[in-house]
Structures are given as C-alpha cells and as structure tokens.
C-alpha cells in the first residue's frame, strides 16, 4: 500500500474520492501555488529590469581592499556589501563578522577602515551613482513584498513580525533611504550557518515532520550580538524573493491543510480506506508543495558528487533526444484523445476548430479567465532566472551556447503541448458551462481537465515517486507521462465503480480504455513507425504481424512503463521474445543509462577496428 500511495497524484486521488475532497483539499493548495507563481513572475520581472539596466557594471575582475585585508572576487561581491549597508543591523553584522571593524569600549563600532575603503571606491569610480541607484532599487523591491508577508504572518500567528529599520546613506551622489536584505551567514565559512542550513533541509524533506512548511527564517527576530561572516553571494537575493513569496502565498494554505491531514479523526477515517495514503501521499505532497522542489539535494558528500554527474547526464540526454524532436512533437497531439476521457469529443472538435480559425482570441479569453493557465503558459519563471543569471554570472560563449540549447530543447514539444492544452481547456470549459456549472467552477474544472489528462511537472501535481535526488531522478527520466496515465485510468475507474458499479458502468469503462489507454498507445506507436519508415520491420511484405505487434505491443509497453523498474524488466523480456533485434533485449532503466551503455565500449571498438585493418603497428 505504501508503494502504491507513493505513485498516487493528489488531484487524481481527490477526483476519485469525490467533489468535497477536490474542493477542500486540492483546490485551495493549487490556487495558492498559482497566486505564488504569478506574483513571482511579477517580482522577478522587476528584478530582471533592475539587473538588465545595471548588468554591464558587474565586472568579473577582482577588487583589492587592503584597508579591510580582503579581496573581492568580483564587482557583485562588492555590491553585496553596499546592500548590507542599507541598515545598521546588517552593516554591524557585516563589519564585525568579517572583522572589518572593531568594537570600541562603549560598544560602538570603529569602522574607520570601512569608511576609508568606501571613500576610495567612490573616489576611484569603482562605486558610482549607478551602483547606489541599483542598491536602492533592490531595497525598494524587497520592501514592496513586506506588507503581504506581514498579513500572512498576522493571519497565521496573530501578530506582525519585527522589521529591520532602514538607515540613510550619504554618498557623493546624494542621500539614499537604505533598506533591508537578508543577513545570511556564509555557509562555506561558518559552521553554525552550515548546521542551521542542514537542519532546515532535514525538516523540509522529512515527511514525518509534523507541519510541512515553506520556512520563515526572515520573519524571526535577529540576535544582534551574534556575528559571523555574512554571505556576499548576490544569487541569494533570488532565493530570498522565492522564500518570502512561498511564505506569503503558500504557507497559510499548507498550514491549514496540515491541520486537516494530521487530525486524528480524519486520519482514522482515511485509514479505513487506505492506511498509507496520508503518510505516503498527502504529507509528502504538502512538503513538496511548500518547498516547491522536485529535485532534492543529497545529504552526503558522495551523493552530492553523483548528483552533479546525474544532473549533467539528464540535461544532455534530454537535449540529445528531444531537441527538435518531430516524432515526440507529433505524439503530443495524442493528448487530445486522452482528454476525451473527460471532455466529450464534440467539445474537443469545436475547440479545435476555434483554435484553427481564431487562436489569438481563444487564447486571450482563456488567459483572461484562468489564473492557472496564465501561470503555466505565460511568462516562464525559468527563462527570467536564466536571464538574470546570464547577467550576474558572465557565462562564456560556450556556456551561453549550452544554455541556449537546453533552454530550447523542448521548443517544438512545448509549442505543440500548449496548443493541445488550449484546446482541452476550451473544450472542458464549454462542456462545463453547458452542463450548468458556474463560471468559477467551469474555470476550475477546465484547469483540472488539462492537469489530469495532459500532466504537469509541478511539485504539487506529481507523485512522491516522481520526486528525488538528481541521482534517483536519473532512473526516472520521462516517467511522469506514464504515471499520469496510470493515475487517470485508475481514478476514473474508481469513480465509475462508486457511481454506478463496474457491471453497469462497463460501457463507460470500455470508453475510458479506448480514449485514455489503447488509442494513445497505438497512435504513438504508429507515429514512431511512420517517422522511422518501419511499418514492415522484417521486410517480408506481410503486414499482419506488424499490425498485431503495434496493437498489442504498444499497449503492453505502455502498461509496463507505468510500473517502476519492474516494467523495464518486462519490456526487455518482450523484446527478446517478439523482436528480431538483439539490441533491444538489454535491460535499461533510463535513457541516460541506455546511452552510457551504448557509448561505454566505443573506444575499445574503435581500437579493435583500427588494429584489424592494420592501422596500428
């Protein structure tokens, strides 16, 4: 039961359990995450605007600071000291933690060395008006997020958290209001900070932890007497923005839902149906949603090394397999057939026609109605992050080429899937309205139809099995679609059984098999064969055997793909029994492993070939 629960996607489970579960448990969480994503795009766009105007100033050259006995790696580190000087608390922690200042007998700070250094930087033109304008822009941006964070804190805890008071800064370029940035200790040089980070990581990933949380370190009062070297990594600003927004929009709902999920009465009733569903599905779901992470960090040194290798492998393999992949792009359109398991074909047909004749009006209407669609098919958060990182990190030309390839790996597939999602959403919306649903319910049902029939990779939409370290995910690459299919079929069968019984609902069950399983599997196989030109695999001019293989083999492989690990064993056995090629008899758990297997012996094969041809003496 625990293994089964770890494969369950929450929305499918809530659909099968009935309307109240969907409205009370899943929908509030989904809506909260949608609000978080939309706000994050808004804030990051503003941050991107600041960085873009300022970016050329962030030179990679090191900056000597003999007054402080320190060398800044680059201009970005120097700017972080300016940002820390926006309030007395940060400045004190910065100077004393880095030992750039000393305490006088009366407890005040002797920061003469710091003042000399800053004056020299200003005089030499290393620090300019542009730098301080950028700093004030960052302070103002972070300040703009506080009111909503305060409201969320008051709602959850009954009081407002203490705020750090800005300190005015006088410069040759004028006076600046100052402001706040997080005063985080450098985890690479401070053991206390490293321990604290490990504790937070453990609590956020431990599914037995009583209350899943986004974390709220920024709301806690500081201990002014504690000083340690503060982090000068400008990238922490992005993670701070994300943390504040997750706390503001996701934490209240997660906290509310955690009370339900950990309630003894609720758990007792749920255990009568499934003893593991709360522990192995619901709690991990809330943890995943709160942290907004699919890929988890390993907790040991060896794991971190293998994770680094696994990340590179997954990215490169995805680029190799999917970049400009016409076959996979065509397979995306089988999603329209899958959607017919929930949306009647006539509504899909009408939506398809509307998309073909006036897709701009259709998409505009859809985006106006659905926040969730805006958050998934509008501005991409990852694109904004990449743009910011390109300015801050000054990547080489080769790195930029790699980033471009990875960014556009799925460009064809994404375009096709966005088209399919739009058609499914519009069809589901029309169906809901005609059935008498309210405008709000029709929008929510349409969002759900897209998620449950097309799938997403969002943390709140996947199962526990689909989360893991980079090394673990190497063995689960591309499993999401098949797990979505399994969840769709199982949840719809449960609904049929509950509503009319499987005997009376045999017709509905057969229709589900056709639309959500058989047709997508067979059509996908036909597309693969057509693109490869292999309708007649054995070149015997007989097609009946190939038709039978396509019909039954595609369905068998789809079923096998929904079973973790054991499915690959079954497929290897099938290939050995029913195909002529020995190449597909090998057991491969992921595309990355397959490629490694195929390339591992290339060097030896080349050597043998040259030797046999007399090329080596």
Coordinates of C-alpha atoms in Angstrom, one line a residue:
X1 CA 0.0 0.0 0.0
X2 CA 2.9 2.4 0.7
X3 CA 4.4 1.7 -2.7
X4 CA 1.1 2.3 -4.3
X5 CA 0.5 5.5 -2.3
X6 CA 3.8 6.9 -3.4
X7 CA 2.7 6.7 -7.0
X8 CA -0.6 8.5 -6.5
X9 CA -1.1 12.0 -7.7
X10 CA -3.2 14.1 -5.3
X11 CA -5.6 15.6 -7.8
X12 CA -6.4 12.3 -9.3
X13 CA -7.0 10.8 -5.9
X14 CA -9.2 13.8 -4.8
X15 CA -11.2 13.4 -8.0
X16 CA -11.8 9.7 -7.3
X17 CA -12.7 10.5 -3.6
X18 CA -15.4 13.0 -4.7
X19 CA -16.1 16.7 -5.0
X20 CA -15.6 17.7 -1.4
X21 CA -12.0 16.3 -1.4
X22 CA -11.2 18.2 -4.5
X23 CA -12.7 21.5 -3.3
X24 CA -11.4 21.3 0.3
X25 CA -8.0 19.6 -0.1
X26 CA -6.6 20.0 -3.5
X27 CA -8.1 23.2 -5.0
X28 CA -7.0 25.6 -2.2
X29 CA -3.4 24.4 -2.4
X30 CA -3.5 24.6 -6.2
X31 CA -4.9 28.1 -6.1
X32 CA -2.3 29.3 -3.6
X33 CA 0.5 28.0 -5.7
X34 CA -0.9 29.7 -8.8
X35 CA -1.0 33.0 -6.9
X36 CA 2.6 32.5 -5.8
X37 CA 3.8 31.8 -9.3
X38 CA 2.0 34.8 -10.8
X39 CA 3.4 37.1 -8.1
X40 CA 6.9 35.6 -8.5
X41 CA 6.8 36.3 -12.2
X42 CA 5.8 39.9 -11.4
X43 CA 8.6 40.4 -8.8
X44 CA 11.3 38.7 -10.8
X45 CA 10.5 40.7 -13.9
X46 CA 11.0 43.9 -11.8
X47 CA 14.3 42.4 -10.5
X48 CA 15.3 41.4 -14.0
X49 CA 14.6 45.0 -15.1
X50 CA 17.0 46.3 -12.4
X51 CA 19.7 43.8 -13.3
X52 CA 19.4 44.5 -17.1
X53 CA 19.8 48.2 -16.7
X54 CA 22.7 47.7 -14.3
X55 CA 24.3 44.4 -15.6
X56 CA 27.3 45.8 -17.5
X57 CA 28.6 47.3 -14.3
X58 CA 29.0 43.8 -12.7
X59 CA 32.5 43.2 -14.0
X60 CA 34.2 39.8 -13.2
X61 CA 37.5 41.4 -12.2
X62 CA 38.7 41.0 -8.6
X63 CA 38.9 44.2 -6.4
X64 CA 41.6 44.6 -3.8
X65 CA 40.6 46.0 -0.4
X66 CA 43.9 46.5 1.6
X67 CA 42.0 48.7 4.1
X68 CA 40.0 45.6 5.1
X69 CA 42.6 42.9 4.4
X70 CA 40.3 41.4 1.9
X71 CA 40.0 40.8 -1.9
X72 CA 36.5 40.8 -3.5
X73 CA 36.2 38.1 -6.2
X74 CA 34.2 40.4 -8.4
X75 CA 32.0 43.5 -8.5
X76 CA 29.0 41.6 -7.5
X77 CA 30.5 40.8 -4.1
X78 CA 31.3 44.5 -3.6
X79 CA 27.7 45.4 -4.4
X80 CA 26.5 43.0 -1.7
X81 CA 28.5 45.0 0.9
X82 CA 26.7 48.1 -0.3
X83 CA 23.4 46.3 0.0
X84 CA 24.3 45.2 3.5
X85 CA 25.0 48.8 4.5
X86 CA 21.3 49.7 3.9
X87 CA 20.5 49.3 7.6
X88 CA 22.5 49.5 10.9
X89 CA 21.9 45.8 11.8
X90 CA 23.2 44.4 8.6
X91 CA 26.2 46.7 8.5
X92 CA 27.2 45.8 12.1
X93 CA 27.0 42.1 11.3
X94 CA 28.9 42.5 8.1
X95 CA 31.8 44.5 9.6
X96 CA 32.2 42.6 12.8
X97 CA 31.6 39.2 11.2
X98 CA 34.2 39.8 8.5
X99 CA 36.5 41.5 11.1
X100 CA 36.5 44.7 9.0
X101 CA 35.7 46.7 12.1
X102 CA 36.3 46.6 15.9
X103 CA 34.2 47.4 18.9
X104 CA 35.0 50.5 21.0
X105 CA 34.9 50.4 24.8
X106 CA 31.5 51.9 24.8
X107 CA 30.1 49.2 22.5
X108 CA 30.0 51.4 19.4
X109 CA 31.7 50.3 16.1
X110 CA 35.1 51.6 15.0
X111 CA 34.5 51.4 11.2
X112 CA 37.2 53.8 10.1
X113 CA 38.8 51.2 7.8
X114 CA 35.5 50.6 6.2
X115 CA 34.9 54.3 5.7
X116 CA 38.3 54.7 4.1
X117 CA 37.7 51.8 1.7
X118 CA 34.3 53.0 0.6
X119 CA 35.6 56.6 0.1
X120 CA 38.4 55.3 -2.0
X121 CA 36.0 53.1 -4.1
X122 CA 33.8 56.2 -4.7
X123 CA 36.7 58.4 -5.5
X124 CA 38.2 55.9 -8.0
X125 CA 34.9 55.5 -9.7
X126 CA 34.5 51.8 -8.8
X127 CA 31.4 52.7 -6.9
X128 CA 29.2 55.1 -8.8
X129 CA 25.7 56.6 -8.7
X130 CA 24.5 53.7 -10.9
X131 CA 25.6 51.3 -8.1
X132 CA 23.7 53.1 -5.4
X133 CA 20.7 53.5 -7.6
X134 CA 20.7 49.8 -8.2
X135 CA 21.0 49.1 -4.5
X136 CA 18.1 51.4 -3.7
X137 CA 16.0 49.6 -6.4
X138 CA 16.7 46.3 -4.7
X139 CA 15.9 47.6 -1.2
X140 CA 12.6 49.1 -2.6
X141 CA 11.7 45.8 -4.3
X142 CA 12.2 43.8 -1.2
X143 CA 10.3 46.4 0.8
X144 CA 7.3 46.1 -1.5
X145 CA 6.9 42.4 -0.6
X146 CA 6.7 43.0 3.2
X147 CA 3.0 44.2 3.5
X148 CA 1.6 40.9 2.1
X149 CA 4.1 38.9 4.1
X150 CA 3.0 40.7 7.3
X151 CA -0.6 40.0 6.5
X152 CA 0.1 36.3 6.1
X153 CA 2.2 36.2 9.3
X154 CA -0.6 38.0 11.3
X155 CA -3.2 35.6 9.9
X156 CA -1.2 32.6 11.0
X157 CA 0.4 33.6 14.2
X158 CA -1.7 36.5 15.5
X159 CA 1.0 39.2 15.4
X160 CA 3.3 41.0 12.9
X161 CA 7.0 40.1 12.8
X162 CA 9.6 42.7 13.7
X163 CA 11.1 44.7 10.8
X164 CA 14.6 46.0 10.3
X165 CA 14.7 49.8 10.1
X166 CA 16.4 51.3 7.0
X167 CA 19.4 53.6 7.6
X168 CA 20.0 56.6 5.4
X169 CA 23.3 56.6 3.5
X170 CA 25.1 59.7 2.4
X171 CA 27.2 59.5 -0.7
X172 CA 28.8 62.0 -3.1
X173 CA 25.9 61.1 -5.4
X174 CA 23.2 62.1 -2.9
X175 CA 21.4 60.6 0.0
X176 CA 19.7 57.2 -0.2
X177 CA 17.0 55.8 2.0
X178 CA 18.7 52.4 2.5
X179 CA 16.8 49.3 3.1
X180 CA 16.8 45.6 4.0
X181 CA 18.3 42.4 2.6
X182 CA 18.7 39.1 4.5
X183 CA 21.7 38.9 6.7
X184 CA 22.7 35.3 6.0
X185 CA 25.9 33.9 7.3
X186 CA 28.3 32.3 4.7
X187 CA 27.7 28.6 4.9
X188 CA 31.1 27.9 3.4
X189 CA 33.0 29.6 6.2
X190 CA 30.7 29.4 9.2
X191 CA 29.9 26.0 10.8
X192 CA 26.9 27.4 12.7
X193 CA 25.3 28.5 9.4
X194 CA 26.1 25.1 7.7
X195 CA 24.4 23.3 10.7
X196 CA 21.4 25.6 10.5
X197 CA 21.1 25.0 6.8
X198 CA 21.3 21.2 7.2
X199 CA 18.6 21.3 9.9
X200 CA 16.3 23.4 7.7
X201 CA 16.9 21.0 4.8
X202 CA 16.2 18.0 7.0
X203 CA 12.9 19.4 8.3
X204 CA 11.7 20.4 4.9
X205 CA 12.4 17.0 3.4
X206 CA 11.4 14.8 6.4
X207 CA 7.9 13.5 5.7
X208 CA 7.3 12.7 9.4
X209 CA 7.8 16.3 10.3
X210 CA 4.6 17.4 12.0
X211 CA 3.8 20.5 10.0
X212 CA 5.1 20.9 6.4
X213 CA 6.4 24.4 6.0
X214 CA 7.9 26.8 3.5
X215 CA 10.2 28.1 6.2
X216 CA 10.0 31.6 7.8
X217 CA 13.5 32.5 8.9
X218 CA 13.2 36.0 7.5
X219 CA 10.4 36.7 10.0
X220 CA 12.3 35.8 13.1
X221 CA 14.0 38.4 15.3
X222 CA 17.7 38.8 15.0
X223 CA 20.3 38.3 17.7
X224 CA 22.3 41.4 17.3
X225 CA 25.2 40.1 19.5
X226 CA 25.7 37.1 17.2
X227 CA 28.1 38.0 14.3
X228 CA 29.6 35.8 11.6
X229 CA 30.9 36.5 8.1
X230 CA 27.8 37.4 6.0
X231 CA 27.3 35.9 2.6
X232 CA 28.4 38.0 -0.3
X233 CA 26.6 35.9 -2.9
X234 CA 24.3 38.1 -4.9
X235 CA 22.3 35.0 -6.0
X236 CA 20.9 34.7 -2.5
X237 CA 18.6 37.6 -3.4
X238 CA 16.6 35.4 -5.8
X239 CA 16.2 32.6 -3.2
X240 CA 15.1 35.2 -0.7
X241 CA 12.4 36.5 -3.0
X242 CA 11.2 33.0 -3.6
X243 CA 11.2 32.2 0.1
X244 CA 9.2 35.3 1.0
X245 CA 6.6 34.7 -1.7
X246 CA 6.2 31.0 -0.8
X247 CA 5.7 32.0 2.8
X248 CA 3.2 34.7 1.8
X249 CA 1.0 32.7 -0.6
X250 CA 1.6 29.0 0.1
X251 CA 2.4 28.8 3.8
X252 CA -1.1 29.8 5.0
X253 CA -2.8 27.1 2.9
X254 CA -0.2 24.5 3.7
X255 CA -0.5 25.2 7.4
X256 CA -4.3 25.0 7.2
X257 CA -4.2 21.7 5.2
X258 CA -1.6 20.2 7.6
X259 CA -4.0 20.6 10.4
X260 CA -6.6 18.5 8.5
X261 CA -4.0 15.9 7.4
X262 CA -2.6 15.4 10.9
X263 CA -6.1 15.4 12.6
X264 CA -6.6 12.1 14.4
X265 CA -10.2 11.8 13.4
X266 CA -9.6 12.5 9.8
X267 CA -6.6 10.0 9.7
X268 CA -8.7 7.3 11.4
X269 CA -11.5 7.6 8.8
X270 CA -8.9 7.7 6.0
X271 CA -7.2 4.6 7.3
X272 CA -10.4 2.7 6.8
X273 CA -9.9 3.1 3.1
X274 CA -6.1 3.1 2.9
X275 CA -3.8 3.0 5.8
X276 CA -0.9 4.5 3.9
X277 CA -2.4 7.3 1.8
X278 CA -2.0 10.1 4.4
X279 CA 1.6 9.2 5.4
X280 CA 2.9 8.3 1.9
X281 CA 0.9 10.6 -0.3
X282 CA -0.7 13.6 1.5
X283 CA 2.1 14.6 3.8
X284 CA 4.8 14.3 1.2
X285 CA 2.5 16.3 -1.2
X286 CA 2.3 19.2 1.3
X287 CA 6.1 19.1 1.8
X288 CA 6.7 19.2 -1.9
X289 CA 4.2 22.0 -2.4
X290 CA 5.6 24.1 0.5
X291 CA 9.2 23.7 -0.8
X292 CA 8.4 23.8 -4.5
X293 CA 11.1 21.3 -5.2
X294 CA 11.1 18.2 -7.4
X295 CA 14.8 17.6 -7.2
X296 CA 16.1 17.2 -3.7
X297 CA 19.7 17.7 -2.6
X298 CA 21.7 14.6 -1.3
X299 CA 22.7 14.7 2.3
X300 CA 26.2 13.2 2.0
X301 CA 29.3 14.1 0.0
X302 CA 29.3 11.1 -2.3
X303 CA 25.6 11.8 -3.1
X304 CA 26.4 15.4 -4.0
X305 CA 29.1 14.2 -6.4
X306 CA 26.8 11.7 -8.1
X307 CA 24.1 14.3 -8.2
X308 CA 26.3 16.7 -10.1
X309 CA 27.1 14.0 -12.7
X310 CA 23.4 12.9 -12.9
X311 CA 22.2 16.5 -13.5
X312 CA 24.6 16.9 -16.4
X313 CA 23.7 13.5 -17.8
X314 CA 19.9 14.2 -17.6
X315 CA 20.2 17.6 -19.3
X316 CA 22.5 16.4 -22.1
X317 CA 20.4 13.3 -22.7
X318 CA 17.2 15.3 -22.8
X319 CA 18.8 17.7 -25.3
X320 CA 20.1 14.9 -27.5
X321 CA 16.7 13.0 -27.5
X322 CA 14.2 15.9 -27.5
X323 CA 15.9 18.8 -29.3
X324 CA 13.8 19.4 -32.4
X325 CA 12.2 16.0 -31.9
X326 CA 9.4 15.9 -34.6
X327 CA 8.3 12.4 -33.6
X328 CA 7.8 13.3 -30.0
X329 CA 6.1 16.5 -31.0
X330 CA 3.6 14.7 -33.1
X331 CA 2.9 12.3 -30.2
X332 CA 1.9 15.3 -28.1
X333 CA -1.3 15.5 -30.2
X334 CA -2.4 12.1 -28.9
X335 CA -3.2 14.1 -25.7
X336 CA -6.4 15.3 -27.5
X337 CA -7.6 11.7 -27.5
X338 CA -6.7 11.2 -23.8
X339 CA -8.6 14.4 -23.0
X340 CA -11.8 12.7 -24.5
X341 CA -11.9 10.5 -21.4
X342 CA -13.1 13.6 -19.6
X343 CA -14.3 16.0 -22.3
X344 CA -16.8 14.8 -24.9
X345 CA -15.3 14.6 -28.4
X346 CA -17.8 17.2 -29.8
X347 CA -16.3 19.8 -27.4
X348 CA -12.8 18.9 -28.4
X349 CA -13.8 19.1 -32.0
X350 CA -15.4 22.6 -31.6
X351 CA -12.4 23.9 -29.6
X352 CA -10.0 22.6 -32.2
X353 CA -12.0 24.4 -34.9
X354 CA -12.0 27.6 -32.9
X355 CA -8.2 27.3 -32.3
X356 CA -7.6 26.8 -36.1
X357 CA -9.9 29.7 -37.1
X358 CA -9.0 32.3 -34.4
X359 CA -6.5 31.0 -31.9
X360 CA -5.5 34.5 -30.7
X361 CA -9.0 35.3 -29.4
X362 CA -9.3 31.9 -27.9
X363 CA -6.0 32.1 -26.0
X364 CA -6.7 35.7 -24.9
X365 CA -10.1 34.6 -23.5
X366 CA -8.6 31.6 -21.8
X367 CA -5.8 33.7 -20.2
X368 CA -8.3 36.3 -19.0
X369 CA -10.4 33.6 -17.3
X370 CA -7.8 31.3 -15.8
X371 CA -5.0 32.3 -13.5
X372 CA -3.6 28.8 -13.6
X373 CA -3.3 29.0 -17.4
X374 CA -1.6 32.4 -17.0
X375 CA 0.9 30.8 -14.6
X376 CA 1.8 27.9 -16.8
X377 CA 1.6 29.2 -20.4
X378 CA 2.5 32.9 -19.8
X379 CA 6.0 34.2 -18.8
X380 CA 8.3 31.4 -17.8
X381 CA 10.0 31.8 -14.4
X382 CA 12.9 29.7 -15.5
X383 CA 13.5 32.0 -18.5
X384 CA 13.6 35.0 -16.2
X385 CA 16.0 33.2 -13.8
X386 CA 18.3 32.3 -16.8
X387 CA 18.2 36.0 -18.0
X388 CA 19.2 37.2 -14.5
X389 CA 22.0 34.5 -14.2
X390 CA 23.4 35.4 -17.6
X391 CA 24.0 39.0 -16.4
X392 CA 25.3 38.1 -12.9
X393 CA 27.5 35.1 -13.7
X394 CA 29.0 36.4 -17.0
X395 CA 29.0 33.0 -18.7
X396 CA 31.4 32.2 -21.5
X397 CA 30.3 31.9 -25.1
X398 CA 30.4 28.1 -24.8
X399 CA 28.2 28.2 -21.7
X400 CA 25.8 30.5 -23.5
X401 CA 25.5 28.1 -26.3
X402 CA 24.9 25.2 -23.9
X403 CA 22.3 27.3 -22.0
X404 CA 20.6 28.2 -25.3
X405 CA 20.4 24.5 -26.4
X406 CA 19.0 23.4 -23.0
X407 CA 16.5 26.3 -22.9
X408 CA 15.1 25.5 -26.3
X409 CA 15.4 21.7 -26.0
X410 CA 11.6 21.3 -25.9
X411 CA 10.7 24.2 -28.2
X412 CA 8.7 22.0 -30.6
X413 CA 7.1 19.9 -27.9
X414 CA 6.2 22.9 -25.8
X415 CA 4.5 24.6 -28.8
X416 CA 2.5 21.5 -29.5
X417 CA 1.6 20.9 -25.9
X418 CA 0.5 24.5 -25.4
X419 CA -1.8 24.1 -28.4
X420 CA -3.2 20.8 -27.0
X421 CA -3.7 22.4 -23.6
X422 CA -5.6 25.3 -25.0
X423 CA -7.9 23.1 -27.0
X424 CA -8.6 20.8 -24.0
X425 CA -9.2 23.8 -21.7
X426 CA -11.6 25.5 -24.1
X427 CA -13.5 22.2 -24.7
X428 CA -13.7 21.5 -21.0
X429 CA -14.9 25.0 -20.3
X430 CA -17.7 24.8 -22.9
X431 CA -18.8 21.4 -21.6
X432 CA -18.9 22.7 -18.0
X433 CA -20.9 25.8 -18.9
X434 CA -23.4 23.8 -21.0
X435 CA -23.9 21.4 -18.1
X436 CA -24.9 24.2 -15.8
X437 CA -21.7 24.9 -13.9
X438 CA -21.0 28.4 -12.5
X439 CA -18.3 30.5 -14.2
X440 CA -15.8 29.8 -11.4
X441 CA -16.5 26.0 -11.3
X442 CA -16.2 25.8 -15.1
X443 CA -12.8 27.5 -15.0
X444 CA -11.6 25.2 -12.2
X445 CA -12.9 22.1 -14.0
X446 CA -11.1 23.2 -17.2
X447 CA -7.8 23.7 -15.3
X448 CA -8.2 20.3 -13.8
X449 CA -9.0 18.6 -17.1
X450 CA -5.7 19.9 -18.5
X451 CA -3.7 18.8 -15.5
X452 CA -5.2 15.4 -15.1
X453 CA -5.2 14.4 -18.8
X454 CA -2.1 16.1 -20.1
X455 CA 0.0 16.1 -16.9
X456 CA 2.4 18.7 -15.4
X457 CA 5.8 18.5 -13.7
X458 CA 4.8 21.0 -11.0
X459 CA 5.7 19.8 -7.5
X460 CA 2.0 19.9 -6.3
X461 CA 0.9 17.9 -9.3
X462 CA 3.3 15.0 -9.3
X463 CA 3.5 11.9 -7.0
X464 CA 6.0 11.2 -4.3
X465 CA 7.8 8.7 -6.5
X466 CA 8.5 11.4 -9.1
X467 CA 10.5 13.4 -6.6
X468 CA 14.0 12.6 -5.5
X469 CA 17.7 13.5 -5.7
X470 CA 19.3 14.1 -9.1
X471 CA 20.8 10.6 -8.9
X472 CA 17.4 9.0 -8.2
X473 CA 15.7 11.0 -11.0
X474 CA 18.3 9.7 -13.5
X475 CA 16.5 6.4 -13.2
X476 CA 13.0 8.0 -13.5
X477 CA 13.5 10.2 -16.6
X478 CA 10.3 10.6 -18.6
X479 CA 8.2 8.5 -16.2
X480 CA 5.8 11.4 -15.5
X481 CA 3.5 11.0 -18.5
X482 CA 3.0 7.3 -17.9
X483 CA 2.3 7.7 -14.2
X484 CA -0.2 10.4 -15.1
X485 CA -1.9 7.9 -17.5
X486 CA -2.0 5.3 -14.7
X487 CA -3.5 7.8 -12.2
X488 CA -6.1 9.0 -14.8
X489 CA -7.3 5.5 -15.6
X490 CA -7.3 4.2 -12.0
X491 CA -9.1 7.3 -10.6
X492 CA -11.7 7.3 -13.4
X493 CA -12.4 3.5 -12.8
X494 CA -12.9 4.2 -9.1
X495 CA -15.4 6.9 -10.0
X496 CA -17.3 4.6 -12.3
X497 CA -17.3 1.9 -9.7
X498 CA -18.5 4.3 -7.0
X499 CA -21.2 5.9 -9.1
X500 CA -22.8 3.0 -11.0
X501 CA -20.7 -0.1 -10.3
X502 CA -18.3 -1.7 -12.8
X503 CA -21.0 -4.0 -14.2
X504 CA -23.4 -1.2 -15.1
X505 CA -20.5 1.0 -16.0
X506 CA -18.9 -1.5 -18.4
X507 CA -19.6 0.8 -21.3
X508 CA -18.0 3.8 -19.6
X509 CA -15.0 1.7 -18.6
X510 CA -14.5 0.5 -22.2
X511 CA -14.7 4.1 -23.4
X512 CA -12.1 5.0 -20.8
X513 CA -9.9 2.2 -22.1
X514 CA -10.3 3.4 -25.7
X515 CA -9.5 7.1 -25.0
X516 CA -7.1 7.1 -22.1
X517 CA -5.1 4.0 -22.9
X518 CA -5.5 2.0 -26.1
X519 CA -5.8 4.7 -28.8
X520 CA -3.0 6.9 -27.4
X521 CA -0.6 3.9 -27.1
X522 CA -1.4 2.6 -30.6
X523 CA -1.3 6.1 -32.2
X524 CA 2.0 6.9 -30.6
X525 CA 3.5 3.6 -31.9
X526 CA 2.2 4.3 -35.4
X527 CA 3.8 7.8 -35.3
X528 CA 7.1 6.2 -34.3
X529 CA 6.9 3.6 -37.1
X530 CA 5.9 6.2 -39.7
X531 CA 8.7 8.6 -38.8
X532 CA 11.2 5.7 -38.8
X533 CA 9.8 4.2 -42.0
X534 CA 9.4 0.8 -40.3
X535 CA 5.9 -0.4 -40.9
X536 CA 7.3 -3.7 -42.2
X537 CA 10.1 -4.4 -39.7
X538 CA 11.1 -7.8 -41.1
X539 CA 10.8 -6.7 -44.8
X540 CA 8.6 -9.8 -45.7
X541 CA 5.9 -7.8 -47.4
X542 CA 3.5 -9.1 -44.8
X543 CA 1.9 -6.5 -42.6
X544 CA -0.5 -8.5 -40.3
X545 CA 2.3 -9.4 -37.9
X546 CA 3.4 -5.8 -37.7
X547 CA -0.2 -4.6 -37.1
X548 CA -0.6 -7.1 -34.3
X549 CA 2.8 -6.0 -32.8
X550 CA 1.7 -2.4 -33.0
X551 CA -1.7 -3.0 -31.5
X552 CA -0.8 -5.4 -28.6
X553 CA 2.9 -4.4 -28.2
X554 CA 2.3 -0.7 -27.8
X555 CA -0.3 -1.4 -25.1
X556 CA 1.9 -3.8 -23.3
X557 CA 4.8 -1.4 -23.3
X558 CA 2.5 1.4 -22.0
X559 CA 1.4 -0.8 -19.1
X560 CA 5.0 -1.7 -18.4
X561 CA 6.0 1.9 -18.4
X562 CA 3.6 2.7 -15.6
X563 CA 5.2 0.1 -13.3
X564 CA 8.5 1.4 -11.9
X565 CA 11.6 -0.7 -12.5
X566 CA 9.8 -4.0 -13.0
X567 CA 8.2 -2.6 -16.1
X568 CA 11.6 -2.3 -17.8
X569 CA 12.3 -6.0 -17.0
X570 CA 9.0 -6.9 -18.7
X571 CA 9.8 -4.8 -21.8
X572 CA 13.3 -6.4 -22.1
X573 CA 11.7 -9.9 -21.9
X574 CA 9.0 -8.9 -24.5
X575 CA 11.7 -7.5 -26.9
X576 CA 13.7 -10.7 -26.6
X577 CA 10.7 -12.9 -27.4
X578 CA 9.0 -10.8 -30.1
X579 CA 11.6 -8.7 -31.9
X580 CA 14.5 -9.8 -34.1
X581 CA 17.0 -7.2 -33.0
X582 CA 19.2 -8.3 -30.1
X583 CA 19.9 -4.6 -29.3
X584 CA 16.6 -4.1 -27.5
X585 CA 17.0 -7.2 -25.4
X586 CA 19.1 -5.4 -22.9
X587 CA 17.7 -4.1 -19.6
X588 CA 17.8 -0.3 -19.4
X589 CA 16.2 1.7 -16.6
X590 CA 16.5 5.1 -18.2
X591 CA 17.5 6.8 -21.5
X592 CA 20.7 8.2 -19.8
X593 CA 21.8 4.7 -18.7
X594 CA 21.0 3.4 -22.2
X595 CA 23.2 6.0 -23.8
X596 CA 26.0 5.2 -21.3
X597 CA 25.7 1.5 -22.1
X598 CA 25.9 2.2 -25.9
X599 CA 28.9 4.5 -25.6
X600 CA 30.9 2.8 -22.9
X601 CA 32.7 0.4 -25.3
X602 CA 33.1 2.8 -28.2
X603 CA 36.8 3.4 -27.5
X604 CA 37.6 -0.3 -27.4
X605 CA 35.6 -1.0 -30.6
X606 CA 37.5 1.8 -32.4
X607 CA 40.8 0.4 -31.3
X608 CA 39.9 -3.2 -32.4
X609 CA 38.7 -1.9 -35.7
X610 CA 41.9 0.0 -36.4
X611 CA 44.0 -2.9 -35.3
X612 CA 42.2 -5.4 -37.5
X613 CA 42.6 -3.1 -40.5
X614 CA 46.3 -2.8 -39.9
X615 CA 46.1 0.8 -38.9
X616 CA 48.3 0.2 -35.7
X617 CA 51.8 -1.3 -35.8

